[in-house]
């Protein structure tokens, strides 16, 4: 039985600069992971356009109502797979338990025909050292490692084919707090050393503030605000961004305090009309329920709100 469909991401338009980190934040279920995987075409888009380094890797124009006009021809993605990689959220589920670490890291190089067998093995050792492990780990299996070590293996796997662009899909959320800082510092060091570009997906605003150059805020499949990290955190313009930042735990007079966002997130199967956030917005007016706000840009910040 075919049930109702979910449009997980809609009306999203953004660019990512070479060498920067774009933080992608929002509540669980807002479409962050879907957007990240769609950029890489791990999820096939249903419409729109994806351009990588001037080359169109997906193109299916939308009509005035936002519906795709036709069926896009599949681009040959293999050459782009070397340039675009992903670090998955769960280091326990993303590594094949039947493969050794060496095989896991080497697999991408084999697929892309990189190097001979001897050089691939040397490259595996180099990558293990780069991410803070050693070559003795190469012949072990994932179950022999801690969560932080497994995520280091996942990072080494992503780096194996010499990518330029990496989607980091909540890479520290499944790790102990004591390990998170180590992985975040590793990612920053690798970015500086290798000139990498990141999309960093997270629900932890503190982590995003520490790591990102720009921040995109998502709500129910739409990017409602995007701009430089300093601007977003010091002077948020969209009511949802303001509510998110107000909900960050903070310590005042010896007590931890936070302000909850009122109401519940609407179902993505049947999102509200107009502005998706209007049922929870303290500034909402009648037009917000029927008119989808247009994106306005001011001083480098783009906001999707009638009043910002």
mmCIF file of C-alpha atoms in Angstrom:
data_model
loop_
_atom_site.group_PDB
_atom_site.id
_atom_site.type_symbol
_atom_site.label_atom_id
_atom_site.label_comp_id
_atom_site.label_asym_id
_atom_site.label_seq_id
_atom_site.Cartn_x
_atom_site.Cartn_y
_atom_site.Cartn_z
ATOM 1 C CA UNK A 1 0.000 0.000 0.000
ATOM 2 C CA UNK A 2 1.443 3.311 -1.028
ATOM 3 C CA UNK A 3 1.281 5.834 1.784
ATOM 4 C CA UNK A 4 1.619 9.620 1.716
ATOM 5 C CA UNK A 5 4.920 10.975 0.481
ATOM 6 C CA UNK A 6 7.328 13.186 2.361
ATOM 7 C CA UNK A 7 9.117 16.052 0.653
ATOM 8 C CA UNK A 8 12.101 16.017 2.959
ATOM 9 C CA UNK A 9 13.889 18.977 1.331
ATOM 10 C CA UNK A 10 12.305 21.786 -0.669
ATOM 11 C CA UNK A 11 13.171 25.258 -1.960
ATOM 12 C CA UNK A 12 16.791 24.905 -0.822
ATOM 13 C CA UNK A 13 19.311 27.102 -2.612
ATOM 14 C CA UNK A 14 22.821 27.481 -1.257
ATOM 15 C CA UNK A 15 26.457 27.616 -2.274
ATOM 16 C CA UNK A 16 29.530 26.316 -0.501
ATOM 17 C CA UNK A 17 32.846 28.112 -0.899
ATOM 18 C CA UNK A 18 36.046 26.178 -1.492
ATOM 19 C CA UNK A 19 37.960 25.664 1.746
ATOM 20 C CA UNK A 20 35.167 26.702 4.115
ATOM 21 C CA UNK A 21 32.998 24.828 6.575
ATOM 22 C CA UNK A 22 29.261 25.312 6.170
ATOM 23 C CA UNK A 23 27.412 24.271 9.322
ATOM 24 C CA UNK A 24 23.944 22.791 8.796
ATOM 25 C CA UNK A 25 21.750 22.883 11.895
ATOM 26 C CA UNK A 26 18.156 22.259 12.890
ATOM 27 C CA UNK A 27 15.950 19.958 14.926
ATOM 28 C CA UNK A 28 15.917 16.197 14.301
ATOM 29 C CA UNK A 29 13.911 15.349 11.194
ATOM 30 C CA UNK A 30 14.299 18.743 9.534
ATOM 31 C CA UNK A 31 16.114 17.309 6.490
ATOM 32 C CA UNK A 32 19.787 17.951 7.304
ATOM 33 C CA UNK A 33 21.028 14.451 6.496
ATOM 34 C CA UNK A 34 18.758 14.194 3.457
ATOM 35 C CA UNK A 35 20.179 17.437 2.085
ATOM 36 C CA UNK A 36 23.770 16.336 2.707
ATOM 37 C CA UNK A 37 23.278 12.984 1.021
ATOM 38 C CA UNK A 38 21.356 14.535 -1.864
ATOM 39 C CA UNK A 39 24.256 16.907 -2.573
ATOM 40 C CA UNK A 40 26.402 13.784 -3.025
ATOM 41 C CA UNK A 41 23.586 12.036 -4.909
ATOM 42 C CA UNK A 42 23.523 9.197 -2.431
ATOM 43 C CA UNK A 43 19.827 10.106 -2.432
ATOM 44 C CA UNK A 44 18.616 10.827 -5.942
ATOM 45 C CA UNK A 45 16.958 14.265 -6.197
ATOM 46 C CA UNK A 46 13.476 14.609 -7.704
ATOM 47 C CA UNK A 47 14.160 18.045 -9.157
ATOM 48 C CA UNK A 48 16.450 21.062 -9.165
ATOM 49 C CA UNK A 49 20.126 21.420 -9.990
ATOM 50 C CA UNK A 50 23.415 20.417 -8.351
ATOM 51 C CA UNK A 51 26.640 22.024 -9.579
ATOM 52 C CA UNK A 52 30.085 20.961 -8.427
ATOM 53 C CA UNK A 53 33.116 23.084 -9.331
ATOM 54 C CA UNK A 54 31.308 24.485 -12.375
ATOM 55 C CA UNK A 55 30.138 21.074 -13.605
ATOM 56 C CA UNK A 56 26.429 20.169 -13.473
ATOM 57 C CA UNK A 57 26.025 16.759 -11.871
ATOM 58 C CA UNK A 58 22.219 16.898 -11.746
ATOM 59 C CA UNK A 59 19.741 19.063 -13.634
ATOM 60 C CA UNK A 60 15.965 18.800 -13.693
ATOM 61 C CA UNK A 61 14.413 22.289 -13.826
ATOM 62 C CA UNK A 62 11.365 23.125 -11.740
ATOM 63 C CA UNK A 63 8.212 24.858 -12.984
ATOM 64 C CA UNK A 64 6.628 27.887 -11.326
ATOM 65 C CA UNK A 65 4.945 25.640 -8.763
ATOM 66 C CA UNK A 66 8.218 23.960 -7.817
ATOM 67 C CA UNK A 67 7.495 20.695 -9.657
ATOM 68 C CA UNK A 68 10.147 18.998 -11.809
ATOM 69 C CA UNK A 69 9.545 19.480 -15.527
ATOM 70 C CA UNK A 70 10.902 16.108 -16.610
ATOM 71 C CA UNK A 71 13.156 13.231 -15.698
ATOM 72 C CA UNK A 72 16.812 14.133 -15.404
ATOM 73 C CA UNK A 73 19.360 11.975 -17.165
ATOM 74 C CA UNK A 74 21.727 10.283 -14.758
ATOM 75 C CA UNK A 75 25.156 11.920 -14.883
ATOM 76 C CA UNK A 76 28.191 9.699 -14.804
ATOM 77 C CA UNK A 77 29.063 10.201 -11.155
ATOM 78 C CA UNK A 78 32.135 7.992 -10.736
ATOM 79 C CA UNK A 79 34.694 10.778 -11.472
ATOM 80 C CA UNK A 80 32.963 12.991 -8.903
ATOM 81 C CA UNK A 81 32.917 10.301 -6.236
ATOM 82 C CA UNK A 82 36.652 10.774 -5.768
ATOM 83 C CA UNK A 83 36.115 14.476 -5.127
ATOM 84 C CA UNK A 84 33.041 14.181 -2.881
ATOM 85 C CA UNK A 85 32.992 11.956 0.204
ATOM 86 C CA UNK A 86 31.025 11.515 3.418
ATOM 87 C CA UNK A 87 31.774 10.738 7.068
ATOM 88 C CA UNK A 88 28.767 8.966 8.548
ATOM 89 C CA UNK A 89 27.150 9.600 11.908
ATOM 90 C CA UNK A 90 27.334 6.124 13.414
ATOM 91 C CA UNK A 91 30.853 4.626 13.487
ATOM 92 C CA UNK A 92 29.369 1.326 14.631
ATOM 93 C CA UNK A 93 26.967 0.855 11.706
ATOM 94 C CA UNK A 94 28.995 2.449 8.899
ATOM 95 C CA UNK A 95 31.924 -0.007 8.937
ATOM 96 C CA UNK A 96 31.502 -3.535 7.555
ATOM 97 C CA UNK A 97 32.220 -5.876 10.507
ATOM 98 C CA UNK A 98 33.484 -8.597 8.134
ATOM 99 C CA UNK A 99 36.211 -6.432 6.609
ATOM 100 C CA UNK A 100 39.559 -5.532 8.111
ATOM 101 C CA UNK A 101 40.438 -1.877 8.550
ATOM 102 C CA UNK A 102 42.907 -2.194 5.705
ATOM 103 C CA UNK A 103 40.212 -3.496 3.341
ATOM 104 C CA UNK A 104 37.744 -0.815 4.425
ATOM 105 C CA UNK A 105 40.172 2.008 3.704
ATOM 106 C CA UNK A 106 41.539 0.428 0.537
ATOM 107 C CA UNK A 107 38.144 -0.303 -1.048
ATOM 108 C CA UNK A 108 37.675 3.165 -2.556
ATOM 109 C CA UNK A 109 41.139 3.120 -4.059
ATOM 110 C CA UNK A 110 40.410 -0.239 -5.695
ATOM 111 C CA UNK A 111 37.115 0.999 -7.154
ATOM 112 C CA UNK A 112 38.790 4.058 -8.655
ATOM 113 C CA UNK A 113 41.821 2.135 -9.916
ATOM 114 C CA UNK A 114 44.264 4.079 -7.784
ATOM 115 C CA UNK A 115 47.798 2.721 -7.389
ATOM 116 C CA UNK A 116 49.037 -0.860 -7.429
ATOM 117 C CA UNK A 117 48.510 -3.238 -4.499
ATOM 118 C CA UNK A 118 51.809 -2.371 -2.798
ATOM 119 C CA UNK A 119 51.227 1.374 -2.993
ATOM 120 C CA UNK A 120 47.645 0.992 -1.762
ATOM 121 C CA UNK A 121 48.894 -0.793 1.342
ATOM 122 C CA UNK A 122 51.445 1.949 1.946
ATOM 123 C CA UNK A 123 48.683 4.511 1.509
ATOM 124 C CA UNK A 124 46.548 2.711 4.098
ATOM 125 C CA UNK A 125 49.393 3.008 6.617
ATOM 126 C CA UNK A 126 49.827 6.709 5.772
ATOM 127 C CA UNK A 127 46.127 7.398 6.290
ATOM 128 C CA UNK A 128 46.030 5.541 9.595
ATOM 129 C CA UNK A 129 48.904 7.649 10.855
ATOM 130 C CA UNK A 130 47.225 10.798 9.536
ATOM 131 C CA UNK A 131 44.098 10.170 11.621
ATOM 132 C CA UNK A 132 45.972 9.218 14.796
ATOM 133 C CA UNK A 133 46.123 5.429 14.490
ATOM 134 C CA UNK A 134 49.051 3.212 13.498
ATOM 135 C CA UNK A 135 49.726 0.503 10.957
ATOM 136 C CA UNK A 136 49.288 -2.267 13.533
ATOM 137 C CA UNK A 137 45.572 -1.436 13.418
ATOM 138 C CA UNK A 138 45.324 -2.265 9.694
ATOM 139 C CA UNK A 139 44.626 -5.996 10.120
ATOM 140 C CA UNK A 140 42.084 -5.633 12.906
ATOM 141 C CA UNK A 141 38.299 -5.669 12.583
ATOM 142 C CA UNK A 142 35.924 -2.833 13.560
ATOM 143 C CA UNK A 143 34.649 -4.594 16.696
ATOM 144 C CA UNK A 144 38.159 -4.390 18.156
ATOM 145 C CA UNK A 145 38.028 -0.579 18.302
ATOM 146 C CA UNK A 146 36.368 2.028 20.465
ATOM 147 C CA UNK A 147 33.820 4.446 19.003
ATOM 148 C CA UNK A 148 36.376 7.223 18.585
ATOM 149 C CA UNK A 149 38.833 4.887 16.889
ATOM 150 C CA UNK A 150 36.130 3.633 14.538
ATOM 151 C CA UNK A 151 35.292 7.173 13.550
ATOM 152 C CA UNK A 152 38.981 7.768 12.810
ATOM 153 C CA UNK A 153 38.814 4.760 10.479
ATOM 154 C CA UNK A 154 35.739 6.292 8.845
ATOM 155 C CA UNK A 155 37.641 9.545 8.327
ATOM 156 C CA UNK A 156 40.604 7.643 6.852
ATOM 157 C CA UNK A 157 38.226 5.868 4.463
ATOM 158 C CA UNK A 158 36.787 9.199 3.311
ATOM 159 C CA UNK A 159 40.291 10.584 2.722
ATOM 160 C CA UNK A 160 41.554 7.514 0.848
ATOM 161 C CA UNK A 161 40.530 8.771 -2.615
ATOM 162 C CA UNK A 162 41.927 12.296 -2.085
ATOM 163 C CA UNK A 163 38.598 14.195 -1.930
ATOM 164 C CA UNK A 164 38.135 17.957 -2.006
ATOM 165 C CA UNK A 165 34.659 18.097 -0.433
ATOM 166 C CA UNK A 166 33.353 16.095 2.538
ATOM 167 C CA UNK A 167 29.893 15.944 4.094
ATOM 168 C CA UNK A 168 30.343 15.359 7.828
ATOM 169 C CA UNK A 169 26.999 13.921 8.945
ATOM 170 C CA UNK A 170 26.948 14.468 12.721
ATOM 171 C CA UNK A 171 30.354 12.753 13.011
ATOM 172 C CA UNK A 172 30.653 13.184 16.789
ATOM 173 C CA UNK A 173 27.070 12.811 18.033
ATOM 174 C CA UNK A 174 27.468 9.063 18.723
ATOM 175 C CA UNK A 175 30.736 9.530 20.635
ATOM 176 C CA UNK A 176 31.538 10.175 24.277
ATOM 177 C CA UNK A 177 31.976 13.839 25.119
ATOM 178 C CA UNK A 178 35.603 13.216 26.033
ATOM 179 C CA UNK A 179 36.271 11.913 22.507
ATOM 180 C CA UNK A 180 34.259 14.505 20.588
ATOM 181 C CA UNK A 181 36.836 17.266 20.994
ATOM 182 C CA UNK A 182 39.599 14.986 19.677
ATOM 183 C CA UNK A 183 37.634 14.200 16.497
ATOM 184 C CA UNK A 184 36.652 17.840 15.957
ATOM 185 C CA UNK A 185 40.266 18.973 16.329
ATOM 186 C CA UNK A 186 41.321 16.225 13.907
ATOM 187 C CA UNK A 187 38.798 17.441 11.331
ATOM 188 C CA UNK A 188 40.052 21.024 11.660
ATOM 189 C CA UNK A 189 43.685 19.932 11.351
ATOM 190 C CA UNK A 190 42.910 17.862 8.254
ATOM 191 C CA UNK A 191 41.055 20.757 6.672
ATOM 192 C CA UNK A 192 44.025 23.070 7.127
ATOM 193 C CA UNK A 193 46.544 20.472 5.932
ATOM 194 C CA UNK A 194 44.605 19.192 2.922
ATOM 195 C CA UNK A 195 42.539 22.240 1.906
ATOM 196 C CA UNK A 196 39.233 20.424 2.430
ATOM 197 C CA UNK A 197 35.730 21.860 2.159
ATOM 198 C CA UNK A 198 33.137 20.649 4.680
ATOM 199 C CA UNK A 199 29.403 20.581 5.090
ATOM 200 C CA UNK A 200 29.165 19.921 8.816
ATOM 201 C CA UNK A 201 25.753 18.605 9.886
ATOM 202 C CA UNK A 202 24.919 18.831 13.567
ATOM 203 C CA UNK A 203 22.210 19.609 16.074
ATOM 204 C CA UNK A 204 24.842 20.884 18.541
ATOM 205 C CA UNK A 205 25.029 24.649 18.096
ATOM 206 C CA UNK A 206 28.147 24.920 20.239
ATOM 207 C CA UNK A 207 30.049 22.525 17.978
ATOM 208 C CA UNK A 208 28.838 24.328 14.854
ATOM 209 C CA UNK A 209 29.887 27.688 16.249
ATOM 210 C CA UNK A 210 33.357 26.329 16.992
ATOM 211 C CA UNK A 211 33.906 24.669 13.628
ATOM 212 C CA UNK A 212 31.985 26.617 10.968
ATOM 213 C CA UNK A 213 32.612 29.676 8.815
ATOM 214 C CA UNK A 214 28.960 30.002 7.780
ATOM 215 C CA UNK A 215 25.766 28.465 9.165
ATOM 216 C CA UNK A 216 22.576 27.323 7.423
ATOM 217 C CA UNK A 217 19.521 26.819 9.647
ATOM 218 C CA UNK A 218 16.896 24.309 8.477
ATOM 219 C CA UNK A 219 13.285 23.874 9.522
ATOM 220 C CA UNK A 220 10.969 21.249 8.017
ATOM 221 C CA UNK A 221 12.968 20.881 4.829
ATOM 222 C CA UNK A 222 13.682 24.557 4.164
ATOM 223 C CA UNK A 223 16.769 26.658 4.831
ATOM 224 C CA UNK A 224 15.269 29.572 6.767
ATOM 225 C CA UNK A 225 18.491 31.502 7.448
ATOM 226 C CA UNK A 226 22.076 31.314 6.220
ATOM 227 C CA UNK A 227 25.036 33.576 6.844
ATOM 228 C CA UNK A 228 28.432 34.022 8.534
ATOM 229 C CA UNK A 229 28.680 32.264 11.877
ATOM 230 C CA UNK A 230 29.392 35.482 13.784
ATOM 231 C CA UNK A 231 26.294 37.178 12.330
ATOM 232 C CA UNK A 232 23.981 34.232 12.956
ATOM 233 C CA UNK A 233 25.019 33.795 16.588
ATOM 234 C CA UNK A 234 25.205 37.486 17.494
ATOM 235 C CA UNK A 235 22.165 38.822 15.642
ATOM 236 C CA UNK A 236 19.847 36.048 14.387
ATOM 237 C CA UNK A 237 17.013 37.378 12.227
ATOM 238 C CA UNK A 238 14.656 34.466 11.684
ATOM 239 C CA UNK A 239 12.350 33.712 14.660
ATOM 240 C CA UNK A 240 13.295 30.031 14.491
ATOM 241 C CA UNK A 241 17.018 30.807 14.649
ATOM 242 C CA UNK A 242 16.331 33.128 17.584
ATOM 243 C CA UNK A 243 14.374 30.357 19.320
ATOM 244 C CA UNK A 244 17.128 27.787 18.688
ATOM 245 C CA UNK A 245 19.786 30.029 20.185
ATOM 246 C CA UNK A 246 17.549 30.884 23.143
ATOM 247 C CA UNK A 247 17.136 27.142 23.768
ATOM 248 C CA UNK A 248 20.886 26.600 24.127
ATOM 249 C CA UNK A 249 21.683 25.588 27.728
ATOM 250 C CA UNK A 250 23.563 28.279 29.615
ATOM 251 C CA UNK A 251 24.771 28.721 33.157
ATOM 252 C CA UNK A 252 23.470 31.746 35.048
ATOM 253 C CA UNK A 253 23.764 32.391 38.808
ATOM 254 C CA UNK A 254 24.841 28.820 39.382
ATOM 255 C CA UNK A 255 21.872 27.241 37.580
ATOM 256 C CA UNK A 256 21.606 25.807 34.105
ATOM 257 C CA UNK A 257 18.791 27.544 32.249
ATOM 258 C CA UNK A 258 17.260 27.290 28.812
ATOM 259 C CA UNK A 259 14.151 28.492 26.989
ATOM 260 C CA UNK A 260 12.143 25.827 25.174
ATOM 261 C CA UNK A 261 10.611 26.459 21.747
ATOM 262 C CA UNK A 262 6.839 26.408 22.157
ATOM 263 C CA UNK A 263 4.672 23.804 20.436
ATOM 264 C CA UNK A 264 5.667 20.691 18.512
ATOM 265 C CA UNK A 265 7.302 20.211 15.125
ATOM 266 C CA UNK A 266 4.621 19.620 12.480
ATOM 267 C CA UNK A 267 4.540 16.364 10.548
ATOM 268 C CA UNK A 268 6.670 16.468 7.379
ATOM 269 C CA UNK A 269 3.952 14.380 5.729
ATOM 270 C CA UNK A 270 1.545 17.293 6.073
ATOM 271 C CA UNK A 271 3.526 20.479 6.791
ATOM 272 C CA UNK A 272 1.729 23.751 7.548
ATOM 273 C CA UNK A 273 0.953 26.092 4.686
ATOM 274 C CA UNK A 274 2.794 29.341 4.095
ATOM 275 C CA UNK A 275 5.752 29.596 6.460
ATOM 276 C CA UNK A 276 6.278 26.166 8.014
ATOM 277 C CA UNK A 277 7.263 27.754 11.328
ATOM 278 C CA UNK A 278 4.179 29.947 11.746
ATOM 279 C CA UNK A 279 2.284 27.658 14.228
ATOM 280 C CA UNK A 280 5.199 28.046 16.680
ATOM 281 C CA UNK A 281 6.271 31.585 15.850
ATOM 282 C CA UNK A 282 5.651 34.410 18.357
ATOM 283 C CA UNK A 283 5.615 36.963 15.496
ATOM 284 C CA UNK A 284 3.227 35.111 13.174
ATOM 285 C CA UNK A 285 0.398 36.983 11.481
ATOM 286 C CA UNK A 286 -2.447 35.842 9.232
ATOM 287 C CA UNK A 287 -0.377 36.095 6.038
ATOM 288 C CA UNK A 288 2.226 33.680 7.462
ATOM 289 C CA UNK A 289 -0.287 30.809 7.245
ATOM 290 C CA UNK A 290 -0.981 31.295 3.536
ATOM 291 C CA UNK A 291 2.047 33.033 1.962
ATOM 292 C CA UNK A 292 5.398 31.312 1.607
ATOM 293 C CA UNK A 293 8.006 33.952 2.450
ATOM 294 C CA UNK A 294 10.594 34.867 -0.136
ATOM 295 C CA UNK A 295 14.289 34.852 0.679
ATOM 296 C CA UNK A 296 15.669 38.308 1.420
ATOM 297 C CA UNK A 297 19.387 39.061 1.642
ATOM 298 C CA UNK A 298 20.933 41.801 3.751
ATOM 299 C CA UNK A 299 24.597 42.221 4.688
ATOM 300 C CA UNK A 300 25.493 38.693 3.576
ATOM 301 C CA UNK A 301 22.683 36.979 5.508
ATOM 302 C CA UNK A 302 19.764 35.369 3.673
ATOM 303 C CA UNK A 303 16.509 34.995 5.619
ATOM 304 C CA UNK A 304 13.219 33.330 4.674
ATOM 305 C CA UNK A 305 10.752 35.396 6.711
ATOM 306 C CA UNK A 306 8.086 38.049 6.028
ATOM 307 C CA UNK A 307 9.475 40.297 8.774
ATOM 308 C CA UNK A 308 13.265 39.959 8.559
#
